[in-house]
Coordinates of C-alpha atoms in Angstrom, one line a residue:
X13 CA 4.9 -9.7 -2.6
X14 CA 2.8 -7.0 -3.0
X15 CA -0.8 -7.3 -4.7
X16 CA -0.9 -7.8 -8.2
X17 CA -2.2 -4.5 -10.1
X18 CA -3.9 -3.2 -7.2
X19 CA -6.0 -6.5 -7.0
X20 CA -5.5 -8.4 -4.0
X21 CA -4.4 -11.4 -3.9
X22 CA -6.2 -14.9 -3.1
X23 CA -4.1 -17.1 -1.1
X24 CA -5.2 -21.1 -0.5
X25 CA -3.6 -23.9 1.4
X26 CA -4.5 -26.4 -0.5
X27 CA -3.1 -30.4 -0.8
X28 CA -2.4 -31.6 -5.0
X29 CA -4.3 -34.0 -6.5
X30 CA -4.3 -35.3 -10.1
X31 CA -1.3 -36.2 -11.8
X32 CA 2.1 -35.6 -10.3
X33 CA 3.8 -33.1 -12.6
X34 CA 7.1 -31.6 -11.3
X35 CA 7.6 -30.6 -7.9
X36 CA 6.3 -27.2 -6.6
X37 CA 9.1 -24.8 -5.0
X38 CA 8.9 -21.9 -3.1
X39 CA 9.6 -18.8 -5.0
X40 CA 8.0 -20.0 -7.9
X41 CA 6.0 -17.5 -9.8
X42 CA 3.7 -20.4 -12.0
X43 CA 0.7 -19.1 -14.8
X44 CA -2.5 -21.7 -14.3
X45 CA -6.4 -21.9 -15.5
X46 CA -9.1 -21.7 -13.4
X47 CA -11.9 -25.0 -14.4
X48 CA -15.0 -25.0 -13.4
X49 CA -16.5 -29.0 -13.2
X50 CA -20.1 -28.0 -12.1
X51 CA -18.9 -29.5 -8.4
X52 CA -16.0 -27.6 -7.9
X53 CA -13.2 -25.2 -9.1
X54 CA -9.4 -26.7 -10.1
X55 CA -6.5 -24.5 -10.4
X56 CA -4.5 -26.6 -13.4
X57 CA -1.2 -25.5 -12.7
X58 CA 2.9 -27.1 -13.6
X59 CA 0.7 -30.9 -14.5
X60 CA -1.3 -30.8 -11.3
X61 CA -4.5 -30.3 -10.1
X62 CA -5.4 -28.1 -7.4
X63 CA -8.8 -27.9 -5.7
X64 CA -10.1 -24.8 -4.9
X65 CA -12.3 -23.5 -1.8
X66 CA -16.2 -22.7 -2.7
X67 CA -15.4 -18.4 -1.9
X68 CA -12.3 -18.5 -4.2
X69 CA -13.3 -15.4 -6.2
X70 CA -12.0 -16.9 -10.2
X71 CA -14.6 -18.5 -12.8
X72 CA -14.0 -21.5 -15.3
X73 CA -11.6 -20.4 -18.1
X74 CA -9.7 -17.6 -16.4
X75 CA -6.2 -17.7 -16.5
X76 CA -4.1 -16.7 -13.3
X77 CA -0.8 -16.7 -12.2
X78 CA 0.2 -18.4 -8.5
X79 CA 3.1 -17.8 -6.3
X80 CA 4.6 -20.5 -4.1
X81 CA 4.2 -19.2 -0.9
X82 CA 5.3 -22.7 1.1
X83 CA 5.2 -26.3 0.1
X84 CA 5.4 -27.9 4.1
X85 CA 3.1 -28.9 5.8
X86 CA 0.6 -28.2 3.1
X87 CA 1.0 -26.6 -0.4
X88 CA 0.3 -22.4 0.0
X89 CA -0.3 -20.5 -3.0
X90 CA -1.0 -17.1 -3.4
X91 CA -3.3 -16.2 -6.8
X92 CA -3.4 -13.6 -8.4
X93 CA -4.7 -12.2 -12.0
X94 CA -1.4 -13.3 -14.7
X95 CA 1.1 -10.5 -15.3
X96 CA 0.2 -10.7 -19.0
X97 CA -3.1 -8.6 -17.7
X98 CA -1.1 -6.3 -15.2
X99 CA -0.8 -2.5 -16.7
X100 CA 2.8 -1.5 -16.8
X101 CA 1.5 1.7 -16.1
X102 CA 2.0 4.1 -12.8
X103 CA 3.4 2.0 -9.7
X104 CA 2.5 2.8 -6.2
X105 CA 3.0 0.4 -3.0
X106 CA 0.2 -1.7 -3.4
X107 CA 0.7 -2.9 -7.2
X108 CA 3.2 -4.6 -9.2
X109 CA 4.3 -4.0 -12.6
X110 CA 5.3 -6.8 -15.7
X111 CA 8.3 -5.2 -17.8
X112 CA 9.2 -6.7 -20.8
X113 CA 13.2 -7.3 -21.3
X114 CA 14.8 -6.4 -24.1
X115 CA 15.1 -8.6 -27.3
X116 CA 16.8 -11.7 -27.4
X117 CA 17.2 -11.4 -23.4
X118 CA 16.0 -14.0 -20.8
X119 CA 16.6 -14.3 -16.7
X120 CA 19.6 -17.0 -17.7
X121 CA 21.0 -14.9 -20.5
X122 CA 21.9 -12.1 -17.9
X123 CA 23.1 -14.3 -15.3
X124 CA 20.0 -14.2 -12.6
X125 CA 17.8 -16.5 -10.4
X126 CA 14.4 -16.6 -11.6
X127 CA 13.4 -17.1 -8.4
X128 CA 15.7 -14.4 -6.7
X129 CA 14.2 -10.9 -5.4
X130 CA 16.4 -8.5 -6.7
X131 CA 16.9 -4.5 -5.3
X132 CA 17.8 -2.2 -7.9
X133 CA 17.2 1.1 -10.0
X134 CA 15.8 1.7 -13.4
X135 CA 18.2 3.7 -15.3
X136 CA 18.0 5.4 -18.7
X137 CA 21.0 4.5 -20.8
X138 CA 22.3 5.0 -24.2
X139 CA 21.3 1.9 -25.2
X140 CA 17.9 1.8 -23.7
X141 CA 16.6 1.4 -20.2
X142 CA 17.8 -1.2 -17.5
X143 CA 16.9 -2.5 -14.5
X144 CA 20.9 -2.0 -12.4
X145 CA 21.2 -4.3 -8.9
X146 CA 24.5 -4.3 -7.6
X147 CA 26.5 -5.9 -10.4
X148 CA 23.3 -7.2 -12.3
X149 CA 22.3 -5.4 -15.3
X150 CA 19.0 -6.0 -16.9
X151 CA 18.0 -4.5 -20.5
X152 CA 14.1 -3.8 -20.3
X153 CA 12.2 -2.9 -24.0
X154 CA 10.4 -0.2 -22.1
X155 CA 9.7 1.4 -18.9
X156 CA 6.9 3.9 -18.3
X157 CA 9.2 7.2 -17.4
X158 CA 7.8 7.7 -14.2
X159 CA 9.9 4.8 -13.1
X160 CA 12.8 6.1 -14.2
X161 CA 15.5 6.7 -11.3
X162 CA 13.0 4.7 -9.2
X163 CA 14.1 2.2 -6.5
X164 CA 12.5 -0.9 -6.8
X165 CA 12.6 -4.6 -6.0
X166 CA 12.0 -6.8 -8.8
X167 CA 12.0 -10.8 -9.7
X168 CA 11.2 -13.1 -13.2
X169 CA 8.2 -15.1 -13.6
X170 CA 8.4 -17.1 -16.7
X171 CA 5.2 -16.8 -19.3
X172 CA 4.4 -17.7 -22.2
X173 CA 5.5 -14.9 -23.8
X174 CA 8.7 -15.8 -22.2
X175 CA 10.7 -14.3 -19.1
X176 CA 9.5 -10.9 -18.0
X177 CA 10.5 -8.6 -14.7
X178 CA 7.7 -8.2 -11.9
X179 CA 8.5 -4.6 -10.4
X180 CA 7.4 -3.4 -7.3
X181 CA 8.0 -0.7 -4.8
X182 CA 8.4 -1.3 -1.1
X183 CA 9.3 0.8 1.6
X184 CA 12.8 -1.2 1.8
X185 CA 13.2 -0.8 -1.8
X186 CA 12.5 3.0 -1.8
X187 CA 15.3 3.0 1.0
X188 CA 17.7 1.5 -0.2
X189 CA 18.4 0.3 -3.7
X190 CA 21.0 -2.7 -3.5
X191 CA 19.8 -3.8 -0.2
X192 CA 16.6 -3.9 1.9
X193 CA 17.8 -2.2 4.3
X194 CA 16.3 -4.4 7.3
X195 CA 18.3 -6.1 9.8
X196 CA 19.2 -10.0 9.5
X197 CA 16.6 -10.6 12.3
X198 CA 13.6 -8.8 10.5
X199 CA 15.0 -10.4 6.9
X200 CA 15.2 -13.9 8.7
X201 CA 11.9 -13.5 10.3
X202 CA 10.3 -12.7 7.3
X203 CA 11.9 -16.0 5.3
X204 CA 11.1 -18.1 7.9
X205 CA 7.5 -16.8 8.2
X206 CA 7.3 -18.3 4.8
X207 CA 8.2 -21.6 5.9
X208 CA 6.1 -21.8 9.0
X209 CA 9.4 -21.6 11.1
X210 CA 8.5 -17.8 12.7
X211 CA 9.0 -18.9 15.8
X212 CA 12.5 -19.4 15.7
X213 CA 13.3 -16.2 13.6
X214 CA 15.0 -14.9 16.6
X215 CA 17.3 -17.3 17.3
X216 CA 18.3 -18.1 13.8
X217 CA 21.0 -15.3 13.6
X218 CA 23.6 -17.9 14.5
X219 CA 22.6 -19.8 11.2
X220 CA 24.4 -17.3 9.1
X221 CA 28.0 -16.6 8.9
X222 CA 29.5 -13.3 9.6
X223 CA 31.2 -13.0 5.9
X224 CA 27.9 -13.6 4.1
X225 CA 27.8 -10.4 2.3
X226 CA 25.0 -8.5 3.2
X227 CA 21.7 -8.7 1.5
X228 CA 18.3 -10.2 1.2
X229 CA 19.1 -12.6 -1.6
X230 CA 22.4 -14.6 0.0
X231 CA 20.8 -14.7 3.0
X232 CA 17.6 -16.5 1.6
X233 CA 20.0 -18.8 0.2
X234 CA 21.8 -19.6 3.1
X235 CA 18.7 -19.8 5.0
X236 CA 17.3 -22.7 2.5
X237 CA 19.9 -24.8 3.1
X238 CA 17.9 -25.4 6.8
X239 CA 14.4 -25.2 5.7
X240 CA 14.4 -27.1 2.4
X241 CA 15.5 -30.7 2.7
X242 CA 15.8 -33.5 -0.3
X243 CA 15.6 -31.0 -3.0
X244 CA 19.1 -31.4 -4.5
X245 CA 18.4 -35.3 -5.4
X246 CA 14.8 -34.1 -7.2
X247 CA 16.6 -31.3 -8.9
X248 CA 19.6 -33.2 -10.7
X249 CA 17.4 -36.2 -11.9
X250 CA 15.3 -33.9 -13.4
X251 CA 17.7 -32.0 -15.1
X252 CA 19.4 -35.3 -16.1
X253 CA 16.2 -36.2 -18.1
X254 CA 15.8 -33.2 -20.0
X255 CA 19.7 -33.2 -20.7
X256 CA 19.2 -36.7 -21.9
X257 CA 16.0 -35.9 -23.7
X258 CA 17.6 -33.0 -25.6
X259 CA 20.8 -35.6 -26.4
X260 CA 18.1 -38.1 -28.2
X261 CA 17.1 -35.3 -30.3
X262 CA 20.0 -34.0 -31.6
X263 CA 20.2 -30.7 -29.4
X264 CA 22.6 -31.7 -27.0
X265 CA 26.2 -32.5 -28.7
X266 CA 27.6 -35.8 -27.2
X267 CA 30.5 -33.8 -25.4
X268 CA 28.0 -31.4 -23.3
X269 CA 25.8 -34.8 -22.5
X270 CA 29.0 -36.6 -21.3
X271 CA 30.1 -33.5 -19.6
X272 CA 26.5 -32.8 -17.7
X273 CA 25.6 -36.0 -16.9
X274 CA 29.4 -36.4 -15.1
X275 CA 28.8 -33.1 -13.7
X276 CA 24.9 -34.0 -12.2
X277 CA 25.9 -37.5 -11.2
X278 CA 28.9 -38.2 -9.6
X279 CA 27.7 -37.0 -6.3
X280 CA 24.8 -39.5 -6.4
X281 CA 24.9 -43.1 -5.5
X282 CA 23.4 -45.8 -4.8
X283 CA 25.7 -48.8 -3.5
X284 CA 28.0 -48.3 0.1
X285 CA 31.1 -47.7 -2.5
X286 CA 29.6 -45.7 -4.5
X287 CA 28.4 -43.2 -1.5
X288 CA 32.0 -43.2 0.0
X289 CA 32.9 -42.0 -3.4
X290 CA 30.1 -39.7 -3.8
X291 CA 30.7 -38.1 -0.5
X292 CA 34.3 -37.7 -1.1
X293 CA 33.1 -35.9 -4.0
X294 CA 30.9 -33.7 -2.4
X295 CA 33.5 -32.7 0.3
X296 CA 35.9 -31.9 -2.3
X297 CA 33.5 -29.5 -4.2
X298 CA 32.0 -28.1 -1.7
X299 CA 36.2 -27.2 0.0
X300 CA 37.1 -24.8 -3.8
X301 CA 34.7 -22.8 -5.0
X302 CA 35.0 -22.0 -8.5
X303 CA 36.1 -18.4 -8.0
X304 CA 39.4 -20.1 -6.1
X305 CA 39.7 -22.3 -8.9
X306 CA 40.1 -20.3 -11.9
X307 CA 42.8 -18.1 -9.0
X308 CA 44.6 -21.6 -9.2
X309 CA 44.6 -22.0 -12.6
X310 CA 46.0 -18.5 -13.7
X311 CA 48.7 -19.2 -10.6
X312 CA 49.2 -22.6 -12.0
X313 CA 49.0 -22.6 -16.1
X314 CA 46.1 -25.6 -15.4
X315 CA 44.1 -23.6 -18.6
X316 CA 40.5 -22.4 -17.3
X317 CA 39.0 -24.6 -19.9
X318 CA 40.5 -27.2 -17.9
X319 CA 38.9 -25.6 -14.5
X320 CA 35.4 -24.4 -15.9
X321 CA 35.2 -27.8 -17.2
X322 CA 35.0 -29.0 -13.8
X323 CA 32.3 -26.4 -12.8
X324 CA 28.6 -27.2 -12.9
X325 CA 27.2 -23.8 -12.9
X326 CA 29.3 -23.5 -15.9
X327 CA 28.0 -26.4 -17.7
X328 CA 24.5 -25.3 -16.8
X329 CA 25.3 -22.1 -18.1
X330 CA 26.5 -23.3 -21.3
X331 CA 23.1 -25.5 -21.5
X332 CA 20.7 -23.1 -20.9
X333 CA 22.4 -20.4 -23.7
X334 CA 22.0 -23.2 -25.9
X335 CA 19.4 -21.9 -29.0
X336 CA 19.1 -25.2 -30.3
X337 CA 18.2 -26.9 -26.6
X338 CA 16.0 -23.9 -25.9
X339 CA 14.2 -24.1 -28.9
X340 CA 13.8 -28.2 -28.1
X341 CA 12.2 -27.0 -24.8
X342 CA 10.0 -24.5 -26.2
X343 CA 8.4 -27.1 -28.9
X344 CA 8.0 -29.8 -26.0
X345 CA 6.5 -27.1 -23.4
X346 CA 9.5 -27.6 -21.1
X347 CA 11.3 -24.5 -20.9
X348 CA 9.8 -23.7 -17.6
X349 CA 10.7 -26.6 -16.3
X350 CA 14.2 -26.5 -17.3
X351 CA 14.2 -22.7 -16.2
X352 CA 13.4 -23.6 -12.7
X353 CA 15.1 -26.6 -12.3
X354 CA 18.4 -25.5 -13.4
X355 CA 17.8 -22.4 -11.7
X356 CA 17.2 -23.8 -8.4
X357 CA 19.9 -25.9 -8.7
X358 CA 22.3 -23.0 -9.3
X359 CA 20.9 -21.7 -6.3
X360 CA 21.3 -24.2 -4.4
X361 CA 25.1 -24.7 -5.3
X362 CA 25.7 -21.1 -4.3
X363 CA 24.0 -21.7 -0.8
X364 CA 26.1 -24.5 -0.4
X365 CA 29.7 -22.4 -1.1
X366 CA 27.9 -19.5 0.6
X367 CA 27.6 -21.4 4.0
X368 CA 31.2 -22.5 3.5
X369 CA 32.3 -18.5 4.3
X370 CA 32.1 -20.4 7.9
X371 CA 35.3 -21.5 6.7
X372 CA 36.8 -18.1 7.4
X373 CA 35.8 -17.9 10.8
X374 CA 37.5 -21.3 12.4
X375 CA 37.9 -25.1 10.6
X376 CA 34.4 -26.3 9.3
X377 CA 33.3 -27.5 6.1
X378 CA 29.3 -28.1 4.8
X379 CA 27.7 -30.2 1.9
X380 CA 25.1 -31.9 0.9
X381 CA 25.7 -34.5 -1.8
X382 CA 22.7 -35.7 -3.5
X383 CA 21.3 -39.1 -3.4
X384 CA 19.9 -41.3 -6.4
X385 CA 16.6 -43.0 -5.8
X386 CA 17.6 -46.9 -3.8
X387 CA 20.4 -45.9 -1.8
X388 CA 18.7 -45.8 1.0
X389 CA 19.2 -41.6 1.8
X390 CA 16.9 -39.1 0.8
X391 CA 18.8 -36.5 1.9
X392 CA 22.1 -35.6 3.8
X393 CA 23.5 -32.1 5.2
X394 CA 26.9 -32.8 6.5
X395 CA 29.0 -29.8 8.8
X396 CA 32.5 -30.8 9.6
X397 CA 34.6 -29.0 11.8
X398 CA 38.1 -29.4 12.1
X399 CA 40.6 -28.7 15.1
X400 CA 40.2 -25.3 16.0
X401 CA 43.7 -24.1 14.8
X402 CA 42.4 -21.5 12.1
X403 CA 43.2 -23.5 9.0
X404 CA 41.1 -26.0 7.3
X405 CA 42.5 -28.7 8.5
X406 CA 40.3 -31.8 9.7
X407 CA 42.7 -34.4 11.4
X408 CA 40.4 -37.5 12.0
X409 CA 41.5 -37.5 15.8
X410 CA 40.7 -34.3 16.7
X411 CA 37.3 -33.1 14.9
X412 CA 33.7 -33.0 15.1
X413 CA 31.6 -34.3 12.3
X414 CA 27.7 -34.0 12.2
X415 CA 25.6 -36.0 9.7
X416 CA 22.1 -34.8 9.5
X417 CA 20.4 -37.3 7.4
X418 CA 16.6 -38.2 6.3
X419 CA 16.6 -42.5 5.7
X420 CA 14.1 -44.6 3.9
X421 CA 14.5 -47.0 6.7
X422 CA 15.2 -45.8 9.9
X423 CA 13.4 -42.2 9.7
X424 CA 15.4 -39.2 10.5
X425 CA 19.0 -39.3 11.9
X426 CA 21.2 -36.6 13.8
X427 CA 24.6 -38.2 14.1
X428 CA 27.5 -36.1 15.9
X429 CA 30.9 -38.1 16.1
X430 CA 33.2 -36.3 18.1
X431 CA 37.2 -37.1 18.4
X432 CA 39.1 -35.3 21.0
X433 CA 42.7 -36.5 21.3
X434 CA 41.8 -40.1 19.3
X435 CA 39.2 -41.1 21.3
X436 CA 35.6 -40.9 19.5
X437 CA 31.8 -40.2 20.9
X438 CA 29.5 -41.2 18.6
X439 CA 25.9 -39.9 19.5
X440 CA 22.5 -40.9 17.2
X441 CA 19.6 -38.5 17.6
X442 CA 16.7 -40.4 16.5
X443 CA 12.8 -40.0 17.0
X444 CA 11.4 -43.6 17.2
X445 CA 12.5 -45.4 19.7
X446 CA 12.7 -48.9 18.3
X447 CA 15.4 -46.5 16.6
X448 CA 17.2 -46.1 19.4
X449 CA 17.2 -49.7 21.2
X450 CA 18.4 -51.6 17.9
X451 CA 21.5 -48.5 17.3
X452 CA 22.2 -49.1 21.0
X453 CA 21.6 -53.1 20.4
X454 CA 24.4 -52.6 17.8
X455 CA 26.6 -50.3 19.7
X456 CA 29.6 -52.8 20.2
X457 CA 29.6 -53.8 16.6
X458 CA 29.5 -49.8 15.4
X459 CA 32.3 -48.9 18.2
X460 CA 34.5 -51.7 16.7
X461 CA 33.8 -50.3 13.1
X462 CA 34.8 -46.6 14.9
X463 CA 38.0 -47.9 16.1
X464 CA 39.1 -50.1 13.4
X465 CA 38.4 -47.4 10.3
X466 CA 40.3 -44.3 12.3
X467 CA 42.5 -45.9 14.4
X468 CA 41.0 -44.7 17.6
X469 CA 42.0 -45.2 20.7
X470 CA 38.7 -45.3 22.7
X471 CA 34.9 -45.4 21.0
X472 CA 31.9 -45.0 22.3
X473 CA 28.2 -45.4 20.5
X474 CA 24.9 -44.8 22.3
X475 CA 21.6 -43.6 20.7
X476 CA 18.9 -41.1 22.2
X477 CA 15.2 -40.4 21.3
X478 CA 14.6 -36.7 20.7
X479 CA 12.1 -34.6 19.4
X480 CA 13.1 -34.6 15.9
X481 CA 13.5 -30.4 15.8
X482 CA 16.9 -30.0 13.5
X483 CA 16.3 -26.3 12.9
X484 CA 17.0 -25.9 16.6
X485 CA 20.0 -28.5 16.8
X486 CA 20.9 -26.9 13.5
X487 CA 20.7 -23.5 15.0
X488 CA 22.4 -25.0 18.3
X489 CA 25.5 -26.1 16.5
X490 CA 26.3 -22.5 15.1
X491 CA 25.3 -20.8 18.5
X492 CA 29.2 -20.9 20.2
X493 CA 30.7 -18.8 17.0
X494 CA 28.1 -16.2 16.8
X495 CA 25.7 -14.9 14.0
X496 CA 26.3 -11.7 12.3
X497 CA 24.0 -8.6 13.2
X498 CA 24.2 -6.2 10.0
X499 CA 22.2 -4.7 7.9
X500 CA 20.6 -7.1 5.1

């Protein structure tokens, strides 16, 4: 991002100390004070504690605003003076602007990411001006009219004056309004900068299918999917607890409770049953998007409240318009909590169906159910890919499944079972090699298992030690169908 009202900005790598408060995220635009103990200076920022280096040019008291830059390896933040102190006056390329939206507006009342960057145009219109990218229409209380007709990229910050829409002009935005106008390599290059991944920027292309539709925003999103692991567990148990909070208080009615916590929790578990079922689950939501489900039920007279019933980003929806809830959140100070939390999990449930346009190129399928704190998994991204025929078929004797999975136990796992005409190679990619002796100590037991569960005709299990790098396998297993090259 730009700098901040022509100031430029501070960035600190820095490691959290103090109280764990919830989890930083990348993208996140977070208001903090600057205290000064007589030994050294503390950003307090979302319940933590950050320590600040000696030359960081803020005093005791000040109040500033800091941008999750990356949370891996260390925690990168990039501070800045708040946007309630940025003049909404004239923009240039080296400032940013804080627009305030209309009345009774917020980021989740018209639909958006608070975390998305967004290209677009500010347009006069009879009923005041908006902020229009692509099919996104935002109603601002005032613009200065020199930014009228401008192209601009924009994203929220939540303040305490509520949500309000950072502006900025680069030289993609003054290209191009509804897209950057950079190709996927440059976009990629500049996402995985971010994540300290630059290196392999280049080969990444494969990553990405070919009907993503074009654009900064979905392929961040796509993108995430590889760079962020574990976040999907962290996100639903927090949004349980405020969904369970707000049900205590008489805010939630007993229906949206029942229908939520369904919704958040059945693709978490904790027992060997219960993960079977929850990865059934998974696969099942992850195979019919939403959009395909409401097709079915005008086809099929199923009712859409039947359908949007079943839909998460629906339920969330319904939540966060709540006035009641959001009031609840407002008196308790956790409305940006819940605004990034149920925001990044939308997000995250549109990368998943996002990466599932793979689907249209041959047989493959990709989700990530999330795991409950005891079962053993921290995190799982699962790619299934079926016979090669076209259709999204998945016979158990002729695919290729490959489990990518973070343990509490045995570290971090890459698991490819391949079947070709009923026979099965199972291959375990692990980095300790204790790891791999007691898999390949185990391997009769585990090819029995194999054979007995699918029926196959020949198994085979053996384990390797590798370097642990599953952005490159990741980027390896996409390389035979080719990335897209367009325009993002």
């Amino acid at each position: 991002m730009s700098g901040l009202g022509g100031v430029n900005p501070f960035t600190v790598s820095v490691n959290p100390v103090g109280p764990q408060g919830p989890a930083f995220r990348v993208g996140q635009v977070l208001e903090g004070v600057v205290q000064n103990t007589g030994k050294e200076l503390l950003l307090l920022v979302s319940g933590r504690s950050v320590a600040l280096p000696p030359n960081a040019p803020f005093a005791g008291g000040q109040t500033v605003s800091a941008e999750v830059l990356r949370t891996s390896p260390s925690l990168q933040l990039r501070i800045s003076p708040p946007v309630s102190q940025i003049p909404s006056e004239v923009i240039t390329s080296n400032s940013t602007v804080s627009l305030a939206l209309a009345p009774r507006f917020s980021a989740s009342s018209v639909g958006a990411n608070v975390a998305q960057v967004l290209n677009g145009v500010i347009q006069q219109t009879p009923q005041g001006p908006v902020f229009q990218a692509g099919q996104t229409t935002i109603p601002l209380a005032s613009v200065p009219d020199n930014l009228v007709g401008t192209a601009l990229s924009a994203r929220f910050v939540e303040t305490g004056q509520g949500s309000r829409l950072l502006v900025w002009q680069t030289e993609a935005s003054a290209t191009s309004a509804p897209t950057t106008g950079r190709s996927l390599p440059e976009v990629l290059g500049r996402i995985f900068q971010v994540f300290g991944q630059s290196g392999l920027a280049e080969r990444a292309a494969s990553l990405i299918p070919r009907a993503l539709p074009p654009g900064e925003a979905a392929i961040r999103l796509v993108a995430s999917l590889f760079l962020e692991r574990g976040v999907g567990a962290e996100l639903v148990e927090r949004l349980v607890t405020l969904v369970k909070q707000g049900a205590a208080s008489g805010v939630v009615s007993d229906d949206l409770q029942k229908r939520l916590l369904s919704l958040l929790t059945r693709t978490a578990g904790s027992e060997s049953k219960e993960l079977l079922a929850a990865l059934r689950i998974a696969a099942q939501t992850s195979s019919r998007s939403p959009e395909a489900a409401l097709a079915r039920a005008f086809a099929q007279s199923e009712g859409l409240s039947a359908t949007l019933a079943d839909d998460l980003r629906s339920a969330i929806h319904q939540l966060r318009t709540s006035e009641p809830f959001r009031a609840f959140l407002e008196k308790t100070g956790q409305m940006q909590e819940f605004n990034t939390t149920s925001s990044s999990l939308i997000e995250r449930i549109t990368a998943n169906q996002l990466q599932n346009l793979r689907g249209l190129e041959t047989s493959y399928l990709y989700f990530e159910p999330a795991f409950v704190p005891g079962s053993g998994l921290s995190s799982a991204h699962i790619h299934a890919f079926g016979d090669g025929s076209g259709k999204q078929s998945f016979p158990s004797e002729n695919s290729t499944v490959v489990l990518d999975l973070s343990t509490t136990r045995l570290g971090d796992l890459w698991i490819t079972l391949s079947a070709v005409q009923g026979a099965c190679s199972c291959v375990f990619r692990t980095r300790e090699p204790l790891v791999a002796v007691l898999i390949d100590e185990h391997a009769p037991e585990l090819e029995k298992l194999l054979s007995d569960t699918a029926n196959f005709t020949y198994t085979q299990v053996r384990a390797v030690v590798w370097n642990n790098d599953r952005l490159s396998a990741a980027i390896d297993l996409f390389r035979p169908l080719e990335g897209i090259d367009t325009e993002a």
